PDB file of C-alpha atoms in Angstrom:
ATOM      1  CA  UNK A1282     133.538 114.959  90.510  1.00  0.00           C
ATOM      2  CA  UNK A1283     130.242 114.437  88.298  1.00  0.00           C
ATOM      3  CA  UNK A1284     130.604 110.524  88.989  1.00  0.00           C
ATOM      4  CA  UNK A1285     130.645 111.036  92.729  1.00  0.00           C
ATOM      5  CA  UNK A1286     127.276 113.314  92.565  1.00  0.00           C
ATOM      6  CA  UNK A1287     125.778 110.772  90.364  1.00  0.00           C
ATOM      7  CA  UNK A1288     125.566 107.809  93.926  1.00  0.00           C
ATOM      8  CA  UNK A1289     123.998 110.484  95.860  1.00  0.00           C
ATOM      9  CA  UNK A1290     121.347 111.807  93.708  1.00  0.00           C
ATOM     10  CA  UNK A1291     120.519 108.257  93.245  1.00  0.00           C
ATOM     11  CA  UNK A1292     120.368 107.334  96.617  1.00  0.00           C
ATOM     12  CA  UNK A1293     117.938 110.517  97.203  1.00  0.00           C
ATOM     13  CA  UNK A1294     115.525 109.475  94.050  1.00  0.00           C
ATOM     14  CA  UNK A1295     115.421 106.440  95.945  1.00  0.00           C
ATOM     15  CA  UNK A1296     114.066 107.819  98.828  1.00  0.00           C
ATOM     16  CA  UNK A1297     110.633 109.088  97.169  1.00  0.00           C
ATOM     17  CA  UNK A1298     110.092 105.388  95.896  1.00  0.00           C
ATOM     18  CA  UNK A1299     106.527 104.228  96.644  1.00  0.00           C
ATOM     19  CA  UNK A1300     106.944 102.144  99.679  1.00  0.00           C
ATOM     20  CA  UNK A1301     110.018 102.645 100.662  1.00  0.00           C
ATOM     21  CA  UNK A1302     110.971 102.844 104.350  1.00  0.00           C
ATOM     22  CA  UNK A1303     113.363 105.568 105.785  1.00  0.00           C
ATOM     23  CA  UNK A1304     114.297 104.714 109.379  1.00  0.00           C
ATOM     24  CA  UNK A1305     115.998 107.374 111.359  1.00  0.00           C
ATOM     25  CA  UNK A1306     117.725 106.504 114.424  1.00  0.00           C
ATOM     26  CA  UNK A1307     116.967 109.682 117.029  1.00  0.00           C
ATOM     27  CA  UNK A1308     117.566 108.672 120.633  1.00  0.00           C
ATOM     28  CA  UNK A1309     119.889 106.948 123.122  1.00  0.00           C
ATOM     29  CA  UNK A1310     118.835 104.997 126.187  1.00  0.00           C
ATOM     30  CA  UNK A1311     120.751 107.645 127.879  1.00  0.00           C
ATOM     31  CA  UNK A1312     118.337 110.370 126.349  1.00  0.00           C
ATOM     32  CA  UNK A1313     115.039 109.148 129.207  1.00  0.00           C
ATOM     33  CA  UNK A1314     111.586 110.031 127.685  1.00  0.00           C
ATOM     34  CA  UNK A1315     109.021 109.242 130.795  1.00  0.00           C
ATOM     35  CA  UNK A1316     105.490 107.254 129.839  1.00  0.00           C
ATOM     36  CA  UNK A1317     103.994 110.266 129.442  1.00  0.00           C
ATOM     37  CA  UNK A1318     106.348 112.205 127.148  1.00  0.00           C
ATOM     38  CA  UNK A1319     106.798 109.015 125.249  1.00  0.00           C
ATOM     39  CA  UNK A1320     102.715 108.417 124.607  1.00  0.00           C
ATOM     40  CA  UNK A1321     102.525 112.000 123.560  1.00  0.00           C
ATOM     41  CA  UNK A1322     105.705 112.484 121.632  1.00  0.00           C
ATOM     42  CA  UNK A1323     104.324 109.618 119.952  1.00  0.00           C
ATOM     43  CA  UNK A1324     100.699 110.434 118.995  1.00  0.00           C
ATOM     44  CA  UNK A1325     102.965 113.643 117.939  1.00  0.00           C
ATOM     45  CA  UNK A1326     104.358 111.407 115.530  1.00  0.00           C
ATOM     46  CA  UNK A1327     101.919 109.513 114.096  1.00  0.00           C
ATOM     47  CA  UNK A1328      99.789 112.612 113.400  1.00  0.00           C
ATOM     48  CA  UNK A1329     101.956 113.162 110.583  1.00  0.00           C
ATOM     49  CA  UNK A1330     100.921 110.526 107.728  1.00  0.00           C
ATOM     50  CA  UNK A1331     103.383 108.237 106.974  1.00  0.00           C
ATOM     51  CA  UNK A1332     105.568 108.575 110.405  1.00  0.00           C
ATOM     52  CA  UNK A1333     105.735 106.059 113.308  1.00  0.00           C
ATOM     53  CA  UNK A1334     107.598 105.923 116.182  1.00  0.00           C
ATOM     54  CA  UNK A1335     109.468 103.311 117.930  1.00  0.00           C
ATOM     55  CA  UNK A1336     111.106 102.237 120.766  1.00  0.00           C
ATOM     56  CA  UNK A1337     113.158  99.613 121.320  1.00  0.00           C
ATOM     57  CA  UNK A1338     114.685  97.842 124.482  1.00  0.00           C
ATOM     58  CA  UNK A1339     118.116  98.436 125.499  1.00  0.00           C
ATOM     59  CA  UNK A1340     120.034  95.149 126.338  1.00  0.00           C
ATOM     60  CA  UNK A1341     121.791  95.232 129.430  1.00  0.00           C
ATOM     61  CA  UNK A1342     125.075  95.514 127.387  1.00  0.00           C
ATOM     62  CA  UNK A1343     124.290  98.681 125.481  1.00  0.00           C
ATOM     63  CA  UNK A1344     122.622  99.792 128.938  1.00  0.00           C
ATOM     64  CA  UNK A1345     126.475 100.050 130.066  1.00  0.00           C
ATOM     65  CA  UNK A1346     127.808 101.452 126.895  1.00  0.00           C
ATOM     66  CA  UNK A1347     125.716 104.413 127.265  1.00  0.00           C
ATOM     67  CA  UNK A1348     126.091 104.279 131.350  1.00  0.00           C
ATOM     68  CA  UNK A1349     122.275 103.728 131.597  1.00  0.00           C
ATOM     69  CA  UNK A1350     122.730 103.324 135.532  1.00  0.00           C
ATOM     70  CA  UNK A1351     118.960 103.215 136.322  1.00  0.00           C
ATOM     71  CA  UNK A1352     117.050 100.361 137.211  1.00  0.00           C
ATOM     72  CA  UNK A1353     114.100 101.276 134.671  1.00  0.00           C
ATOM     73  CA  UNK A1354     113.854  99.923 131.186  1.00  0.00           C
ATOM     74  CA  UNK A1355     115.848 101.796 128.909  1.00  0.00           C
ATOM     75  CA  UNK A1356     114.946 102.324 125.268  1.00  0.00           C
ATOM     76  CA  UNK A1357     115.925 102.969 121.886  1.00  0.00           C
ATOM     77  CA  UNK A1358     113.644 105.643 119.706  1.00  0.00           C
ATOM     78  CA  UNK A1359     113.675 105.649 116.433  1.00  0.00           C
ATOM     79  CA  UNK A1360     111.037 107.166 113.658  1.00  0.00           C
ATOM     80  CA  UNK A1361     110.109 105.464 110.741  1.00  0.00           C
ATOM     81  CA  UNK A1362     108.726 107.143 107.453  1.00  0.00           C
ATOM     82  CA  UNK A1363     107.331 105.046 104.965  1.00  0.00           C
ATOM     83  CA  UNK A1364     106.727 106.691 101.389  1.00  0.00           C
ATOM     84  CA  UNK A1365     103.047 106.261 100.300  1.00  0.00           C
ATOM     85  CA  UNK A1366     101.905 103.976  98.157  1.00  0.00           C
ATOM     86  CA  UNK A1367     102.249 100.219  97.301  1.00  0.00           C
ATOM     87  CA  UNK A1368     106.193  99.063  96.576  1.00  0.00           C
ATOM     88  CA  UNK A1369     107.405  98.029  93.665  1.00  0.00           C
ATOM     89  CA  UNK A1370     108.144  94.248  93.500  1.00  0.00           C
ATOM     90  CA  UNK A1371     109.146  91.312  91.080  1.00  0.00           C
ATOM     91  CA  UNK A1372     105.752  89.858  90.259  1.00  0.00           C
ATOM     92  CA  UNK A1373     104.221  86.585  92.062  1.00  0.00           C
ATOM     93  CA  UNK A1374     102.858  83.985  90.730  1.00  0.00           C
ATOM     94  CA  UNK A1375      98.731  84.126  90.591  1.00  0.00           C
ATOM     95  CA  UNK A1376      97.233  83.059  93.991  1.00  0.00           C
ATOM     96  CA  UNK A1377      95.393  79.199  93.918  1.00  0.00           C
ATOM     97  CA  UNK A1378      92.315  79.707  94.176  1.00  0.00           C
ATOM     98  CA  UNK A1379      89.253  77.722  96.042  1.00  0.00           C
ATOM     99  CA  UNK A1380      86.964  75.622  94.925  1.00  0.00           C
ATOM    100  CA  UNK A1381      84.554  78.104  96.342  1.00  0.00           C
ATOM    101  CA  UNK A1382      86.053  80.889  93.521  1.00  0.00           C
ATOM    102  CA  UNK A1383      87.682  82.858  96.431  1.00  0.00           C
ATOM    103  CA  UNK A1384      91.442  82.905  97.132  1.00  0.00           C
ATOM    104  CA  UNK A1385      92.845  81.258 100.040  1.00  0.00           C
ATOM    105  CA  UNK A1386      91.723  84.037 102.626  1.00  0.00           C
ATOM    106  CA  UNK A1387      88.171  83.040 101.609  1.00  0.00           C
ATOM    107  CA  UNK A1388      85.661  84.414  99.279  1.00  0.00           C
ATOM    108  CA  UNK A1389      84.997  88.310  99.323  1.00  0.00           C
ATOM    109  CA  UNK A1390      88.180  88.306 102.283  1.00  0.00           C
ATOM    110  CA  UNK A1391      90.865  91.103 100.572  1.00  0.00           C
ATOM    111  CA  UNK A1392      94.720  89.766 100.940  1.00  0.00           C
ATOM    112  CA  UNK A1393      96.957  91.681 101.801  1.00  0.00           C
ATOM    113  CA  UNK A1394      96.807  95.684 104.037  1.00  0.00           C
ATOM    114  CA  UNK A1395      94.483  98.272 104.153  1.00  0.00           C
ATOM    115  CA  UNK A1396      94.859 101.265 102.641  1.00  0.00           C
ATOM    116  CA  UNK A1397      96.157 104.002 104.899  1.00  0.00           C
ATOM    117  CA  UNK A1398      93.804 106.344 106.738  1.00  0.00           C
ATOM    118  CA  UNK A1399      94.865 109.773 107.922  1.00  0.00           C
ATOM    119  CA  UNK A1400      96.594 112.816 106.539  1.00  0.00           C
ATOM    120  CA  UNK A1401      99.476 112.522 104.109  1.00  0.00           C
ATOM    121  CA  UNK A1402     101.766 115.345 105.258  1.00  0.00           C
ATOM    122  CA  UNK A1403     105.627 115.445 104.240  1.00  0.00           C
ATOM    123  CA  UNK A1404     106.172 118.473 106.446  1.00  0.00           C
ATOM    124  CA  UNK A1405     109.461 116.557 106.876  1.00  0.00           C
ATOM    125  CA  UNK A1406     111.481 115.286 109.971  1.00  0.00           C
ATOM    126  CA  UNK A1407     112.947 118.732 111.201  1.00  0.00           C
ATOM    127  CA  UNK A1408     109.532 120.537 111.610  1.00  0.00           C
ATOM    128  CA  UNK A1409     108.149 117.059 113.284  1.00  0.00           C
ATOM    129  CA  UNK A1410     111.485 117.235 115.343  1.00  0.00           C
ATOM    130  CA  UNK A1411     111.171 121.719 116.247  1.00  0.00           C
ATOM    131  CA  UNK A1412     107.704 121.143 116.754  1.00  0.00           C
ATOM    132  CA  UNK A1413     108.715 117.830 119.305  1.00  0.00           C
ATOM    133  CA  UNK A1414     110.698 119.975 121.049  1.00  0.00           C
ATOM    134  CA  UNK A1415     108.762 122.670 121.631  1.00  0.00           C
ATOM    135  CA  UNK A1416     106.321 120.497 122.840  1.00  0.00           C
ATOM    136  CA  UNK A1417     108.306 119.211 125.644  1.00  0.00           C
ATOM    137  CA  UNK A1418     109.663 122.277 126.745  1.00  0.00           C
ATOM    138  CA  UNK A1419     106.106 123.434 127.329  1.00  0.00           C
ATOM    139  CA  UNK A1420     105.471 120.409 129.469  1.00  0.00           C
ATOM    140  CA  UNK A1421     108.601 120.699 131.304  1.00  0.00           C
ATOM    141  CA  UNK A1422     107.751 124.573 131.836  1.00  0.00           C
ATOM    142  CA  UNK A1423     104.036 123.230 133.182  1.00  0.00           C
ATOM    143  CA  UNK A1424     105.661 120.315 135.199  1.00  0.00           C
ATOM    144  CA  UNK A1425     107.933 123.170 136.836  1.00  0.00           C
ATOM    145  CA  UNK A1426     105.447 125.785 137.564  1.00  0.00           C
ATOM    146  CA  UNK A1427     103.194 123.494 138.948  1.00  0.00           C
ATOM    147  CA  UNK A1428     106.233 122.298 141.716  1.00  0.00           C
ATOM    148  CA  UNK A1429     105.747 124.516 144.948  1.00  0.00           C
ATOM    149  CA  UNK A1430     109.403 126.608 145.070  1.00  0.00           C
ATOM    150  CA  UNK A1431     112.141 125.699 147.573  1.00  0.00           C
ATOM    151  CA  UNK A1432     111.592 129.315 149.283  1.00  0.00           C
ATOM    152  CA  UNK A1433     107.587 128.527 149.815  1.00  0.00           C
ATOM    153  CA  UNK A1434     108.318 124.742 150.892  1.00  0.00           C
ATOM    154  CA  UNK A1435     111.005 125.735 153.815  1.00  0.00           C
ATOM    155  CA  UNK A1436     108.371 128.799 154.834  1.00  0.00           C
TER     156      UNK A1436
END
Protein backbone atom coordinates (compact mmCIF):
# COMPACT_ATOMS: atom_id res chain seq x y z
CA UNK A 1 0.00 0.00 0.00
CA UNK A 2 3.05 2.42 0.92
CA UNK A 3 4.31 1.98 -2.84
CA UNK A 4 1.00 3.11 -4.24
CA UNK A 5 1.02 6.44 -1.90
CA UNK A 6 4.52 7.00 -2.89
CA UNK A 7 3.14 8.05 -7.19
CA UNK A 8 0.72 10.33 -5.69
CA UNK A 9 2.62 12.30 -3.26
CA UNK A 10 5.00 12.67 -6.04
CA UNK A 11 2.75 13.76 -8.48
CA UNK A 12 1.43 16.50 -5.81
CA UNK A 13 5.24 17.75 -4.95
CA UNK A 14 5.23 18.18 -8.50
CA UNK A 15 2.60 20.45 -8.61
CA UNK A 16 4.36 23.31 -6.40
CA UNK A 17 7.39 23.15 -8.94
CA UNK A 18 8.43 26.67 -10.00
CA UNK A 19 6.85 27.03 -13.34
CA UNK A 20 4.88 24.45 -13.65
CA UNK A 21 1.48 24.68 -15.38
CA UNK A 22 -1.75 23.05 -13.93
CA UNK A 23 -4.54 23.19 -16.52
CA UNK A 24 -7.99 22.38 -15.33
CA UNK A 25 -10.58 21.60 -17.74
CA UNK A 26 -14.04 23.36 -16.21
CA UNK A 27 -16.67 23.81 -18.91
CA UNK A 28 -18.54 22.22 -21.83
CA UNK A 29 -19.76 23.99 -24.94
CA UNK A 30 -23.03 22.90 -23.64
CA UNK A 31 -22.40 24.94 -20.32
CA UNK A 32 -23.13 28.84 -22.50
CA UNK A 33 -21.29 31.73 -20.69
CA UNK A 34 -22.66 35.05 -22.69
CA UNK A 35 -19.84 37.95 -23.64
CA UNK A 36 -20.55 39.49 -20.71
CA UNK A 37 -20.35 36.71 -18.10
CA UNK A 38 -17.36 35.46 -19.96
CA UNK A 39 -15.31 39.09 -19.82
CA UNK A 40 -16.17 39.24 -16.18
CA UNK A 41 -15.79 35.67 -15.09
CA UNK A 42 -12.59 36.25 -16.62
CA UNK A 43 -11.12 39.47 -15.13
CA UNK A 44 -12.52 37.25 -12.03
CA UNK A 45 -9.87 35.02 -12.90
CA UNK A 46 -7.03 36.75 -13.62
CA UNK A 47 -7.35 38.81 -10.42
CA UNK A 48 -5.98 35.94 -8.74
CA UNK A 49 -2.04 35.85 -9.53
CA UNK A 50 -1.03 33.10 -11.35
CA UNK A 51 -4.66 32.09 -12.93
CA UNK A 52 -5.84 32.62 -16.55
CA UNK A 53 -8.67 31.71 -18.25
CA UNK A 54 -9.38 30.26 -21.53
CA UNK A 55 -11.65 29.48 -24.00
CA UNK A 56 -11.43 27.49 -26.72
CA UNK A 57 -13.59 26.86 -29.94
CA UNK A 58 -15.75 23.95 -30.22
CA UNK A 59 -15.39 22.13 -33.64
CA UNK A 60 -18.48 21.40 -35.24
CA UNK A 61 -17.94 17.69 -34.28
CA UNK A 62 -17.71 18.10 -30.53
CA UNK A 63 -20.58 20.82 -31.12
CA UNK A 64 -22.79 17.53 -31.78
CA UNK A 65 -21.30 15.41 -29.12
CA UNK A 66 -22.43 17.74 -26.56
CA UNK A 67 -25.81 18.61 -28.72
CA UNK A 68 -24.59 22.27 -28.99
CA UNK A 69 -27.74 23.00 -31.32
CA UNK A 70 -27.19 26.81 -31.48
CA UNK A 71 -25.93 28.67 -34.23
CA UNK A 72 -23.42 30.77 -31.93
CA UNK A 73 -19.84 29.84 -31.37
CA UNK A 74 -19.51 27.41 -28.79
CA UNK A 75 -16.52 27.20 -26.47
CA UNK A 76 -14.38 25.30 -24.33
CA UNK A 77 -13.23 27.01 -20.74
CA UNK A 78 -10.57 25.99 -19.13
CA UNK A 79 -8.26 27.77 -16.22
CA UNK A 80 -4.77 27.64 -16.18
CA UNK A 81 -2.49 28.09 -12.99
CA UNK A 82 0.99 28.49 -13.46
CA UNK A 83 3.28 28.11 -10.22
CA UNK A 84 5.49 31.24 -9.75
CA UNK A 85 8.71 31.50 -10.57
CA UNK A 86 11.16 30.62 -13.43
CA UNK A 87 11.13 26.56 -14.42
CA UNK A 88 13.65 24.45 -13.98
CA UNK A 89 15.43 23.40 -17.24
CA UNK A 90 18.55 21.48 -18.68
CA UNK A 91 20.96 24.34 -19.24
CA UNK A 92 21.57 26.09 -22.83
CA UNK A 93 24.35 26.77 -24.31
CA UNK A 94 25.63 30.66 -23.77
CA UNK A 95 23.84 33.03 -26.24
CA UNK A 96 26.36 34.45 -29.39
CA UNK A 97 26.82 37.50 -28.81
CA UNK A 98 27.20 40.81 -31.19
CA UNK A 99 29.84 42.48 -32.26
CA UNK A 100 28.18 45.40 -30.60
CA UNK A 101 28.66 43.34 -26.93
CA UNK A 102 24.82 42.83 -26.80
CA UNK A 103 23.10 39.47 -27.42
CA UNK A 104 21.11 38.89 -30.40
CA UNK A 105 17.97 40.96 -29.17
CA UNK A 106 20.36 43.95 -29.23
CA UNK A 107 22.34 45.73 -26.68
CA UNK A 108 20.58 46.68 -23.27
CA UNK A 109 17.21 44.55 -25.00
CA UNK A 110 16.42 41.71 -21.97
CA UNK A 111 15.61 38.05 -23.64
CA UNK A 112 13.29 36.34 -22.59
CA UNK A 113 9.54 37.47 -20.21
CA UNK A 114 8.87 39.92 -17.83
CA UNK A 115 8.51 39.34 -14.52
CA UNK A 116 4.93 39.00 -13.38
CA UNK A 117 2.98 41.98 -12.05
CA UNK A 118 0.00 41.60 -9.76
CA UNK A 119 -0.89 39.78 -6.59
CA UNK A 120 0.37 36.28 -5.89
CA UNK A 121 -2.66 34.68 -4.21
CA UNK A 122 -3.04 30.71 -3.95
CA UNK A 123 -6.49 31.10 -2.46
CA UNK A 124 -6.89 27.95 -4.61
CA UNK A 125 -9.40 26.87 -7.41
CA UNK A 126 -12.54 26.12 -5.16
CA UNK A 127 -12.74 29.63 -3.50
CA UNK A 128 -11.97 31.18 -7.22
CA UNK A 129 -14.74 28.65 -8.37
CA UNK A 130 -17.60 29.57 -4.90
CA UNK A 131 -16.68 32.97 -5.35
CA UNK A 132 -17.44 32.53 -9.57
CA UNK A 133 -20.51 31.34 -8.74
CA UNK A 134 -21.74 33.57 -6.52
CA UNK A 135 -20.91 36.08 -8.79
CA UNK A 136 -23.17 34.95 -11.46
CA UNK A 137 -25.99 34.23 -9.46
CA UNK A 138 -25.96 37.88 -8.44
CA UNK A 139 -26.02 38.89 -12.06
CA UNK A 140 -28.61 36.50 -12.98
CA UNK A 141 -30.70 37.77 -9.81
CA UNK A 142 -30.01 41.60 -11.32
CA UNK A 143 -30.71 40.44 -14.98
CA UNK A 144 -34.14 39.00 -13.51
CA UNK A 145 -35.27 41.79 -11.39
CA UNK A 146 -34.60 44.17 -13.86
CA UNK A 147 -37.18 42.03 -16.52
CA UNK A 148 -40.76 43.64 -16.15
CA UNK A 149 -43.00 40.37 -14.71
CA UNK A 150 -45.42 38.46 -16.96
CA UNK A 151 -48.43 39.78 -14.62
CA UNK A 152 -47.27 43.69 -15.23
CA UNK A 153 -46.50 43.02 -19.10
CA UNK A 154 -50.18 41.43 -19.91
CA UNK A 155 -51.73 44.48 -17.53
Amino acid sequence: KENEVLPALEIIDSLYEPGKKLTIHLLNPDTHLTGPCWRDFNRYVKSFGGWKAKRILATPEERKKFKFTKKGKAYFVKVIRTNPGTPVTKKKPPKKKTSAGGTKAGPGKSVGKKASKGKTNSAGFNGILAEAAALAAAQREAREASRPSKKARTA
